[in-house]
Amino acid sequence: MHRKLLFGFILTALLAACAETEQSPPADDSNSSQTSAQTFEWKLVMSWPKNLPGLATSAERLAQNIAEMSNNRLTIKVFGAGEYVPAFQVFDAVSSGTAEMGHSAAYYWRGKAPILAVFGTVPFGMTAQETNSWLHYGGGLELWREVYAPFNLIPFPAGNSGVQMAGWFNKEINSLADIQGLKMRIPGLGGDVFQRAGGVAVQLPGNELFTSLQTGVIDATEWVGPYNDLAFGLHDIATYYYYPGWQEPNAVLELMVNKSAYESLPEDLQKIVEVAARASNQSTLDEYTARNMASLNTMMEEHGVQLRKLPDDVVSAFRMYANEVFDELANEDELSARVVASYKDFQGTVSQWHAIAEESYFEIREGNDGS
């Protein structure tokens, strides 16, 4: 009798415990469900015209990839220059939270901090491959984020054009004398160099280039390279296309994100933004590399564009002034001095390796080694 009673008590207790377990879901499950169900709708504003190949289309792909990887938990509407804010107001719009993301180039924001030009490009500086290495493995990205921190912004490298062209001119450049008084659209540190060489640097967004060159507001312009320049129709209003692109040996496309908005995202969505930007950084460079030569051939063969190389004395003068301009940046403040020192040290090391690896390989590939 006692055994039956004891067995009954135990059975009742076990059944009650099982029922309680079934009715009470784990605390972690409720939090996880709430996080996965939360959605975000963001705006991305660009400094580029809508649908421009390479620049604007890379931002569109970036937004699409983020939406797909997040299962539409983070969706982003992309606005071209002037659709939501003007091209040169992207920085302020994202900093203030008017838009959560911006796609642009850091040298446009030199008025905020002169050293920002370095994170766009440096005349006679590193190539895209070298710059990506500095940003991701040489401390460059950490310095960039330190510069952006007071503006409530987090930058991500999100594309690169590779080495650009020196630009479009309606007259031949035969010597440094031809630069004197020439009005050229050329931003960043390249603009400073051009002015020291006797030219006049003009700041214009991309969507104003065609009309400005056509109407004589400017005498020359640089933009990107054949892939973008063909899409812009610059071959219709200028005859001479000069290289090499001394002023932009690479051009970093930035994804800037409002820091407060970014920190409001769950950790997995933050990681998706980071990985999507990293993927866009490489795929955009791949696209330019694949499309540039075909676009250049089209302009020369079908539109009569004349390809010209800048004279040696012009390039030598630009190099001299570029060294002066870059050195002077270090005098802005302590952070600028650290950025310049970091860039120079990394370029010095990586250029030694590329002399052994890339440059010597190009020589033997082309048969320029004397063999």
mmCIF file of C-alpha atoms in Angstrom:
data_model
loop_
_atom_site.group_PDB
_atom_site.id
_atom_site.type_symbol
_atom_site.label_atom_id
_atom_site.label_comp_id
_atom_site.label_asym_id
_atom_site.label_seq_id
_atom_site.Cartn_x
_atom_site.Cartn_y
_atom_site.Cartn_z
ATOM 1 C CA MET A 1 0.000 0.000 0.000
ATOM 2 C CA HIS A 2 2.815 2.388 0.936
ATOM 3 C CA ARG A 3 4.651 1.452 -2.231
ATOM 4 C CA LYS A 4 1.607 2.283 -4.378
ATOM 5 C CA LEU A 5 1.198 5.674 -2.692
ATOM 6 C CA LEU A 6 4.888 6.510 -3.128
ATOM 7 C CA PHE A 7 4.795 5.549 -6.818
ATOM 8 C CA GLY A 8 1.719 7.722 -7.323
ATOM 9 C CA PHE A 9 3.372 10.770 -5.787
ATOM 10 C CA ILE A 10 6.473 10.336 -7.977
ATOM 11 C CA LEU A 11 4.416 9.876 -11.143
ATOM 12 C CA THR A 12 2.362 12.994 -10.387
ATOM 13 C CA ALA A 13 5.482 15.064 -9.774
ATOM 14 C CA LEU A 14 7.080 13.945 -13.036
ATOM 15 C CA LEU A 15 3.959 14.728 -15.062
ATOM 16 C CA ALA A 16 3.739 18.201 -13.524
ATOM 17 C CA ALA A 17 7.378 18.918 -14.314
ATOM 18 C CA CYS A 18 6.941 17.849 -17.942
ATOM 19 C CA ALA A 19 3.866 20.041 -18.332
ATOM 20 C CA GLU A 20 5.704 23.063 -16.949
ATOM 21 C CA THR A 21 8.619 22.492 -19.321
ATOM 22 C CA GLU A 22 6.334 22.285 -22.351
ATOM 23 C CA GLN A 23 4.458 25.479 -21.412
ATOM 24 C CA SER A 24 7.539 27.638 -20.690
ATOM 25 C CA PRO A 25 9.684 28.363 -23.818
ATOM 26 C CA PRO A 26 13.358 29.156 -23.236
ATOM 27 C CA ALA A 27 14.094 32.839 -22.555
ATOM 28 C CA ASP A 28 16.667 32.929 -25.359
ATOM 29 C CA ASP A 29 14.095 31.836 -27.962
ATOM 30 C CA SER A 30 11.847 34.817 -27.318
ATOM 31 C CA ASN A 31 14.726 37.287 -27.649
ATOM 32 C CA SER A 32 16.015 35.594 -30.796
ATOM 33 C CA SER A 33 12.565 35.635 -32.375
ATOM 34 C CA GLN A 34 12.130 39.310 -31.617
ATOM 35 C CA THR A 35 15.532 40.146 -33.143
ATOM 36 C CA SER A 36 14.976 38.138 -36.321
ATOM 37 C CA ALA A 37 11.565 39.724 -36.848
ATOM 38 C CA GLN A 38 12.821 43.316 -36.580
ATOM 39 C CA THR A 39 13.147 45.111 -39.927
ATOM 40 C CA PHE A 40 14.848 48.337 -40.998
ATOM 41 C CA GLU A 41 14.233 50.594 -43.999
ATOM 42 C CA TRP A 42 17.147 52.872 -44.812
ATOM 43 C CA LYS A 43 18.027 55.524 -47.393
ATOM 44 C CA LEU A 44 21.334 55.654 -49.277
ATOM 45 C CA VAL A 45 22.273 58.935 -50.990
ATOM 46 C CA MET A 46 24.978 59.132 -53.658
ATOM 47 C CA SER A 47 27.292 61.721 -55.163
ATOM 48 C CA TRP A 48 26.772 60.013 -58.538
ATOM 49 C CA PRO A 49 23.981 60.281 -61.105
ATOM 50 C CA LYS A 50 21.495 57.418 -60.953
ATOM 51 C CA ASN A 51 22.419 54.321 -62.998
ATOM 52 C CA LEU A 52 25.934 55.516 -63.871
ATOM 53 C CA PRO A 53 27.936 52.324 -64.636
ATOM 54 C CA GLY A 54 30.552 51.380 -62.081
ATOM 55 C CA LEU A 55 29.808 54.110 -59.553
ATOM 56 C CA ALA A 56 26.039 54.217 -59.087
ATOM 57 C CA THR A 57 25.429 50.631 -60.157
ATOM 58 C CA SER A 58 27.865 49.370 -57.534
ATOM 59 C CA ALA A 59 25.825 51.141 -54.836
ATOM 60 C CA GLU A 60 22.643 49.569 -56.217
ATOM 61 C CA ARG A 61 24.235 46.108 -56.095
ATOM 62 C CA LEU A 62 25.432 46.761 -52.574
ATOM 63 C CA ALA A 63 21.902 47.599 -51.430
ATOM 64 C CA GLN A 64 20.511 44.543 -53.205
ATOM 65 C CA ASN A 65 23.090 42.230 -51.637
ATOM 66 C CA ILE A 66 22.349 43.558 -48.160
ATOM 67 C CA ALA A 67 18.630 42.991 -48.663
ATOM 68 C CA GLU A 68 19.150 39.439 -49.933
ATOM 69 C CA MET A 69 21.649 38.435 -47.248
ATOM 70 C CA SER A 70 19.402 39.806 -44.508
ATOM 71 C CA ASN A 71 16.264 38.193 -45.939
ATOM 72 C CA ASN A 72 14.877 41.732 -46.369
ATOM 73 C CA ARG A 73 15.324 42.608 -42.710
ATOM 74 C CA LEU A 74 17.445 45.553 -43.894
ATOM 75 C CA THR A 75 16.247 47.183 -47.098
ATOM 76 C CA ILE A 76 17.869 50.257 -48.620
ATOM 77 C CA LYS A 77 16.426 52.741 -51.102
ATOM 78 C CA VAL A 78 19.127 54.303 -53.271
ATOM 79 C CA PHE A 79 18.945 57.948 -54.392
ATOM 80 C CA GLY A 80 21.109 59.467 -57.131
ATOM 81 C CA ALA A 81 22.765 62.871 -56.856
ATOM 82 C CA GLY A 82 20.104 65.557 -56.555
ATOM 83 C CA GLU A 83 17.203 63.163 -56.053
ATOM 84 C CA TYR A 84 17.186 63.468 -52.249
ATOM 85 C CA VAL A 85 20.174 65.700 -51.522
ATOM 86 C CA PRO A 86 22.723 67.399 -53.836
ATOM 87 C CA ALA A 87 25.921 65.510 -54.699
ATOM 88 C CA PHE A 88 28.111 67.525 -52.351
ATOM 89 C CA GLN A 89 25.712 67.320 -49.378
ATOM 90 C CA VAL A 90 25.919 63.550 -48.934
ATOM 91 C CA PHE A 91 28.314 63.849 -45.987
ATOM 92 C CA ASP A 92 26.067 66.214 -44.014
ATOM 93 C CA ALA A 93 22.946 64.203 -44.811
ATOM 94 C CA VAL A 94 24.409 60.987 -43.419
ATOM 95 C CA SER A 95 26.138 62.689 -40.498
ATOM 96 C CA SER A 96 22.861 64.263 -39.366
ATOM 97 C CA GLY A 97 20.805 61.119 -39.936
ATOM 98 C CA THR A 98 18.758 62.558 -42.809
ATOM 99 C CA ALA A 99 19.914 59.416 -44.626
ATOM 100 C CA GLU A 100 21.469 56.369 -42.984
ATOM 101 C CA MET A 101 24.019 55.679 -45.751
ATOM 102 C CA GLY A 102 26.026 57.573 -48.322
ATOM 103 C CA HIS A 103 28.087 56.470 -51.337
ATOM 104 C CA SER A 104 30.756 58.923 -52.388
ATOM 105 C CA ALA A 105 34.497 59.703 -52.244
ATOM 106 C CA ALA A 106 36.250 61.056 -49.174
ATOM 107 C CA TYR A 107 38.188 63.784 -50.982
ATOM 108 C CA TYR A 108 34.941 65.712 -51.477
ATOM 109 C CA TRP A 109 34.846 66.415 -47.729
ATOM 110 C CA ARG A 110 38.204 68.145 -47.326
ATOM 111 C CA GLY A 111 36.388 71.137 -45.866
ATOM 112 C CA LYS A 112 35.487 68.970 -42.874
ATOM 113 C CA ALA A 113 39.043 67.721 -42.395
ATOM 114 C CA PRO A 114 41.812 68.229 -45.011
ATOM 115 C CA ILE A 115 43.326 64.811 -44.285
ATOM 116 C CA LEU A 116 40.193 63.105 -45.646
ATOM 117 C CA ALA A 117 41.591 63.556 -49.160
ATOM 118 C CA VAL A 118 44.088 60.778 -48.421
ATOM 119 C CA PHE A 119 41.259 58.262 -48.030
ATOM 120 C CA GLY A 120 40.087 59.085 -51.550
ATOM 121 C CA THR A 121 43.420 59.001 -53.374
ATOM 122 C CA VAL A 122 46.936 60.457 -53.285
ATOM 123 C CA PRO A 123 48.669 61.754 -56.448
ATOM 124 C CA PHE A 124 51.601 59.479 -57.296
ATOM 125 C CA GLY A 125 50.498 57.341 -54.349
ATOM 126 C CA MET A 126 49.405 53.753 -53.978
ATOM 127 C CA THR A 127 47.406 51.721 -56.464
ATOM 128 C CA ALA A 128 44.053 50.103 -55.653
ATOM 129 C CA GLN A 129 45.666 46.830 -54.614
ATOM 130 C CA GLU A 130 48.160 48.629 -52.395
ATOM 131 C CA THR A 131 45.543 50.959 -50.901
ATOM 132 C CA ASN A 132 43.217 48.071 -50.051
ATOM 133 C CA SER A 133 46.113 46.382 -48.288
ATOM 134 C CA TRP A 134 46.879 49.531 -46.304
ATOM 135 C CA LEU A 135 43.250 50.008 -45.304
ATOM 136 C CA HIS A 136 42.606 46.419 -44.241
ATOM 137 C CA TYR A 137 46.019 45.246 -43.031
ATOM 138 C CA GLY A 138 48.084 48.378 -42.481
ATOM 139 C CA GLY A 139 45.938 50.370 -40.050
ATOM 140 C CA GLY A 140 44.503 52.741 -42.659
ATOM 141 C CA LEU A 141 40.846 51.931 -41.995
ATOM 142 C CA GLU A 142 41.251 52.465 -38.263
ATOM 143 C CA LEU A 143 42.729 55.902 -38.924
ATOM 144 C CA TRP A 144 39.927 56.723 -41.368
ATOM 145 C CA ARG A 145 37.329 55.831 -38.766
ATOM 146 C CA GLU A 146 39.137 57.940 -36.206
ATOM 147 C CA VAL A 147 38.858 60.955 -38.530
ATOM 148 C CA TYR A 148 35.129 60.290 -39.140
ATOM 149 C CA ALA A 149 34.220 59.591 -35.499
ATOM 150 C CA PRO A 150 33.455 63.230 -34.510
ATOM 151 C CA PHE A 151 30.956 63.394 -37.386
ATOM 152 C CA ASN A 152 28.887 60.400 -36.218
ATOM 153 C CA LEU A 153 30.023 58.406 -39.261
ATOM 154 C CA ILE A 154 31.559 54.995 -39.903
ATOM 155 C CA PRO A 155 33.339 54.599 -43.274
ATOM 156 C CA PHE A 156 33.757 51.379 -45.259
ATOM 157 C CA PRO A 157 35.774 50.998 -48.481
ATOM 158 C CA ALA A 158 33.134 49.911 -51.007
ATOM 159 C CA GLY A 159 34.733 50.057 -54.452
ATOM 160 C CA ASN A 160 37.725 51.259 -56.419
ATOM 161 C CA SER A 161 38.215 52.441 -59.997
ATOM 162 C CA GLY A 162 41.886 51.470 -60.237
ATOM 163 C CA VAL A 163 44.284 53.838 -62.006
ATOM 164 C CA GLN A 164 42.314 56.577 -63.733
ATOM 165 C CA MET A 165 43.006 58.684 -66.836
ATOM 166 C CA ALA A 166 44.657 62.103 -66.653
ATOM 167 C CA GLY A 167 41.629 63.690 -68.287
ATOM 168 C CA TRP A 168 39.971 65.294 -71.310
ATOM 169 C CA PHE A 169 41.408 68.368 -73.061
ATOM 170 C CA ASN A 170 40.357 70.384 -76.086
ATOM 171 C CA LYS A 171 43.947 71.274 -76.873
ATOM 172 C CA GLU A 172 47.182 69.325 -76.860
ATOM 173 C CA ILE A 173 49.429 69.522 -73.817
ATOM 174 C CA ASN A 174 52.993 69.747 -75.101
ATOM 175 C CA SER A 175 54.699 71.349 -72.124
ATOM 176 C CA LEU A 176 54.059 72.870 -68.712
ATOM 177 C CA ALA A 177 53.315 76.172 -70.468
ATOM 178 C CA ASP A 178 50.067 74.679 -71.743
ATOM 179 C CA ILE A 179 48.863 74.184 -68.170
ATOM 180 C CA GLN A 180 49.104 77.875 -67.288
ATOM 181 C CA GLY A 181 45.670 79.380 -66.659
ATOM 182 C CA LEU A 182 43.874 76.219 -67.814
ATOM 183 C CA LYS A 183 40.569 75.732 -65.984
ATOM 184 C CA MET A 184 40.169 72.053 -65.141
ATOM 185 C CA ARG A 185 37.674 70.145 -63.040
ATOM 186 C CA ILE A 186 39.977 68.197 -60.745
ATOM 187 C CA PRO A 187 39.162 67.472 -57.053
ATOM 188 C CA GLY A 188 41.209 66.451 -54.037
ATOM 189 C CA LEU A 189 44.951 66.747 -53.672
ATOM 190 C CA GLY A 190 45.256 66.557 -57.441
ATOM 191 C CA GLY A 191 43.531 69.931 -57.620
ATOM 192 C CA ASP A 192 46.110 71.444 -55.259
ATOM 193 C CA VAL A 193 48.932 70.069 -57.400
ATOM 194 C CA PHE A 194 47.342 71.359 -60.605
ATOM 195 C CA GLN A 195 47.063 74.849 -59.144
ATOM 196 C CA ARG A 196 50.695 74.918 -58.041
ATOM 197 C CA ALA A 197 51.655 73.975 -61.582
ATOM 198 C CA GLY A 198 49.833 77.074 -62.837
ATOM 199 C CA GLY A 199 46.382 75.712 -63.643
ATOM 200 C CA VAL A 200 43.015 76.583 -62.128
ATOM 201 C CA ALA A 201 41.311 73.741 -60.250
ATOM 202 C CA VAL A 202 37.509 73.759 -60.344
ATOM 203 C CA GLN A 203 35.255 71.654 -58.098
ATOM 204 C CA LEU A 204 32.204 70.214 -59.853
ATOM 205 C CA PRO A 205 30.010 67.153 -59.279
ATOM 206 C CA GLY A 206 29.886 64.550 -62.007
ATOM 207 C CA ASN A 207 26.433 65.483 -63.257
ATOM 208 C CA GLU A 208 27.670 68.984 -64.231
ATOM 209 C CA LEU A 209 30.778 67.958 -66.179
ATOM 210 C CA PHE A 210 29.324 67.614 -69.678
ATOM 211 C CA THR A 211 27.555 70.976 -69.730
ATOM 212 C CA SER A 212 30.456 72.790 -68.060
ATOM 213 C CA LEU A 213 32.966 71.504 -70.597
ATOM 214 C CA GLN A 214 30.583 72.081 -73.495
ATOM 215 C CA THR A 215 29.878 75.702 -72.539
ATOM 216 C CA GLY A 216 33.467 76.637 -71.668
ATOM 217 C CA VAL A 217 33.024 76.947 -67.920
ATOM 218 C CA ILE A 218 36.018 74.625 -67.789
ATOM 219 C CA ASP A 219 38.709 73.900 -70.390
ATOM 220 C CA ALA A 220 39.407 70.342 -69.309
ATOM 221 C CA THR A 221 38.150 67.708 -66.928
ATOM 222 C CA GLU A 222 39.165 64.454 -65.371
ATOM 223 C CA TRP A 223 36.453 62.043 -64.349
ATOM 224 C CA VAL A 224 37.292 58.382 -63.931
ATOM 225 C CA GLY A 225 38.329 56.244 -66.898
ATOM 226 C CA PRO A 226 37.043 54.899 -70.218
ATOM 227 C CA TYR A 227 34.199 52.830 -68.744
ATOM 228 C CA ASN A 228 32.581 55.824 -67.013
ATOM 229 C CA ASP A 229 33.738 58.462 -69.476
ATOM 230 C CA LEU A 230 32.122 56.677 -72.419
ATOM 231 C CA ALA A 231 28.822 56.497 -70.505
ATOM 232 C CA PHE A 232 29.066 60.237 -69.794
ATOM 233 C CA GLY A 233 29.624 61.036 -73.474
ATOM 234 C CA LEU A 234 32.739 63.107 -72.780
ATOM 235 C CA HIS A 235 34.155 62.009 -76.129
ATOM 236 C CA ASP A 236 31.486 64.169 -77.791
ATOM 237 C CA ILE A 237 32.892 67.418 -76.410
ATOM 238 C CA ALA A 238 36.645 66.835 -76.086
ATOM 239 C CA THR A 239 39.203 65.464 -78.525
ATOM 240 C CA TYR A 240 42.323 64.645 -76.538
ATOM 241 C CA TYR A 241 42.311 61.937 -73.864
ATOM 242 C CA TYR A 242 45.437 61.999 -71.713
ATOM 243 C CA TYR A 243 47.170 59.414 -69.541
ATOM 244 C CA PRO A 244 48.627 58.387 -67.092
ATOM 245 C CA GLY A 245 46.298 59.252 -64.235
ATOM 246 C CA TRP A 246 48.931 60.777 -61.976
ATOM 247 C CA GLN A 247 46.254 62.480 -59.875
ATOM 248 C CA GLU A 248 44.309 59.299 -59.075
ATOM 249 C CA PRO A 249 46.367 56.096 -59.103
ATOM 250 C CA ASN A 250 43.275 54.652 -57.467
ATOM 251 C CA ALA A 251 40.005 56.087 -56.212
ATOM 252 C CA VAL A 252 38.351 54.618 -53.132
ATOM 253 C CA LEU A 253 34.562 54.635 -53.230
ATOM 254 C CA GLU A 254 33.277 54.996 -49.703
ATOM 255 C CA LEU A 255 30.195 53.670 -48.008
ATOM 256 C CA MET A 256 29.590 55.984 -45.069
ATOM 257 C CA VAL A 257 27.062 54.884 -42.454
ATOM 258 C CA ASN A 258 25.451 56.986 -39.751
ATOM 259 C CA LYS A 259 27.040 55.670 -36.547
ATOM 260 C CA SER A 260 23.883 55.882 -34.439
ATOM 261 C CA ALA A 261 21.873 54.023 -37.077
ATOM 262 C CA TYR A 262 24.561 51.372 -37.452
ATOM 263 C CA GLU A 263 24.707 50.747 -33.722
ATOM 264 C CA SER A 264 20.922 50.312 -33.639
ATOM 265 C CA LEU A 265 21.243 47.258 -35.900
ATOM 266 C CA PRO A 266 21.512 43.730 -34.448
ATOM 267 C CA GLU A 267 25.039 42.338 -34.633
ATOM 268 C CA ASP A 268 24.253 40.031 -37.547
ATOM 269 C CA LEU A 269 22.979 42.928 -39.680
ATOM 270 C CA GLN A 270 26.045 44.981 -38.811
ATOM 271 C CA LYS A 271 28.177 42.096 -40.049
ATOM 272 C CA ILE A 272 26.133 41.847 -43.244
ATOM 273 C CA VAL A 273 26.783 45.543 -43.999
ATOM 274 C CA GLU A 274 30.503 45.049 -43.388
ATOM 275 C CA VAL A 275 30.773 41.939 -45.572
ATOM 276 C CA ALA A 276 28.634 43.426 -48.366
ATOM 277 C CA ALA A 277 30.864 46.524 -48.484
ATOM 278 C CA ARG A 278 33.998 44.357 -48.605
ATOM 279 C CA ALA A 279 32.542 42.322 -51.474
ATOM 280 C CA SER A 280 31.547 45.494 -53.343
ATOM 281 C CA ASN A 281 35.044 46.873 -52.896
ATOM 282 C CA GLN A 282 36.524 43.999 -54.883
ATOM 283 C CA SER A 283 33.755 43.454 -57.426
ATOM 284 C CA THR A 284 33.746 47.119 -58.468
ATOM 285 C CA LEU A 285 37.489 47.053 -59.142
ATOM 286 C CA ASP A 286 37.004 43.846 -61.128
ATOM 287 C CA GLU A 287 34.288 45.530 -63.205
ATOM 288 C CA TYR A 288 36.460 48.524 -64.103
ATOM 289 C CA THR A 289 39.393 46.283 -64.976
ATOM 290 C CA ALA A 290 37.173 44.208 -67.263
ATOM 291 C CA ARG A 291 35.441 47.115 -69.030
ATOM 292 C CA ASN A 292 38.010 49.905 -69.425
ATOM 293 C CA MET A 293 39.971 48.733 -72.457
ATOM 294 C CA ALA A 294 36.902 47.816 -74.493
ATOM 295 C CA SER A 295 35.420 51.241 -73.736
ATOM 296 C CA LEU A 296 38.654 52.987 -74.738
ATOM 297 C CA ASN A 297 38.734 51.093 -78.031
ATOM 298 C CA THR A 298 35.144 52.142 -78.729
ATOM 299 C CA MET A 299 35.961 55.810 -78.173
ATOM 300 C CA MET A 300 39.064 55.715 -80.376
ATOM 301 C CA GLU A 301 37.684 53.553 -83.191
ATOM 302 C CA GLU A 302 34.113 54.844 -83.357
ATOM 303 C CA HIS A 303 34.374 58.420 -82.066
ATOM 304 C CA GLY A 304 37.820 59.569 -83.166
ATOM 305 C CA VAL A 305 39.208 60.176 -79.674
ATOM 306 C CA GLN A 306 42.964 60.842 -79.745
ATOM 307 C CA LEU A 307 44.918 59.145 -76.972
ATOM 308 C CA ARG A 308 47.890 61.150 -75.709
ATOM 309 C CA LYS A 309 50.572 60.661 -73.065
ATOM 310 C CA LEU A 310 51.466 63.611 -70.847
ATOM 311 C CA PRO A 311 54.941 65.026 -71.556
ATOM 312 C CA ASP A 312 57.702 64.049 -69.153
ATOM 313 C CA ASP A 313 58.330 67.605 -67.965
ATOM 314 C CA VAL A 314 54.651 68.023 -67.039
ATOM 315 C CA VAL A 315 54.648 64.761 -65.093
ATOM 316 C CA SER A 316 57.902 65.700 -63.326
ATOM 317 C CA ALA A 317 56.466 69.052 -62.234
ATOM 318 C CA PHE A 318 53.267 67.412 -60.996
ATOM 319 C CA ARG A 319 55.317 64.882 -58.996
ATOM 320 C CA MET A 320 57.366 67.606 -57.342
ATOM 321 C CA TYR A 321 54.294 69.573 -56.314
ATOM 322 C CA ALA A 322 52.500 66.405 -55.188
ATOM 323 C CA ASN A 323 55.291 65.643 -52.716
ATOM 324 C CA GLU A 324 55.045 69.178 -51.327
ATOM 325 C CA VAL A 325 51.270 69.034 -50.951
ATOM 326 C CA PHE A 326 51.331 65.645 -49.245
ATOM 327 C CA ASP A 327 54.078 66.634 -46.801
ATOM 328 C CA GLU A 328 52.187 69.793 -45.836
ATOM 329 C CA LEU A 329 49.131 67.746 -44.858
ATOM 330 C CA ALA A 330 51.068 66.344 -41.920
ATOM 331 C CA ASN A 331 51.193 69.850 -40.407
ATOM 332 C CA GLU A 332 47.394 70.108 -40.029
ATOM 333 C CA ASP A 333 47.194 68.316 -36.664
ATOM 334 C CA GLU A 334 48.438 65.285 -34.761
ATOM 335 C CA LEU A 335 45.983 62.869 -36.378
ATOM 336 C CA SER A 336 46.877 64.099 -39.863
ATOM 337 C CA ALA A 337 50.556 63.563 -39.086
ATOM 338 C CA ARG A 338 49.807 59.957 -38.104
ATOM 339 C CA VAL A 339 47.810 59.347 -41.290
ATOM 340 C CA VAL A 340 50.561 60.721 -43.536
ATOM 341 C CA ALA A 341 53.252 58.756 -41.690
ATOM 342 C CA SER A 342 51.228 55.544 -41.895
ATOM 343 C CA TYR A 343 50.555 56.002 -45.621
ATOM 344 C CA LYS A 344 54.182 56.787 -46.444
ATOM 345 C CA ASP A 345 55.557 53.888 -44.419
ATOM 346 C CA PHE A 346 53.180 51.416 -45.992
ATOM 347 C CA GLN A 347 53.794 52.686 -49.532
ATOM 348 C CA GLY A 348 57.533 52.445 -48.977
ATOM 349 C CA THR A 349 57.279 48.810 -47.939
ATOM 350 C CA VAL A 350 54.708 47.628 -50.465
ATOM 351 C CA SER A 351 56.455 49.368 -53.373
ATOM 352 C CA GLN A 352 59.628 47.404 -52.582
ATOM 353 C CA TRP A 353 57.683 44.176 -52.809
ATOM 354 C CA HIS A 354 55.926 45.180 -56.024
ATOM 355 C CA ALA A 355 59.242 46.082 -57.619
ATOM 356 C CA ILE A 356 60.315 42.488 -56.989
ATOM 357 C CA ALA A 357 56.956 40.915 -57.793
ATOM 358 C CA GLU A 358 54.526 42.857 -60.028
ATOM 359 C CA GLU A 359 56.892 45.162 -61.909
ATOM 360 C CA SER A 360 59.510 42.504 -62.646
ATOM 361 C CA TYR A 361 56.769 40.136 -63.761
ATOM 362 C CA PHE A 362 55.396 42.740 -66.204
ATOM 363 C CA GLU A 363 58.898 43.049 -67.659
ATOM 364 C CA ILE A 364 59.277 39.341 -68.354
ATOM 365 C CA ARG A 365 55.678 38.995 -69.545
ATOM 366 C CA GLU A 366 56.147 41.710 -72.137
ATOM 367 C CA GLY A 367 59.703 40.709 -73.008
ATOM 368 C CA ASN A 368 61.173 43.971 -71.725
ATOM 369 C CA ASP A 369 63.847 42.227 -69.680
ATOM 370 C CA GLY A 370 66.192 41.939 -72.643
ATOM 371 C CA SER A 371 65.707 38.197 -73.048
#
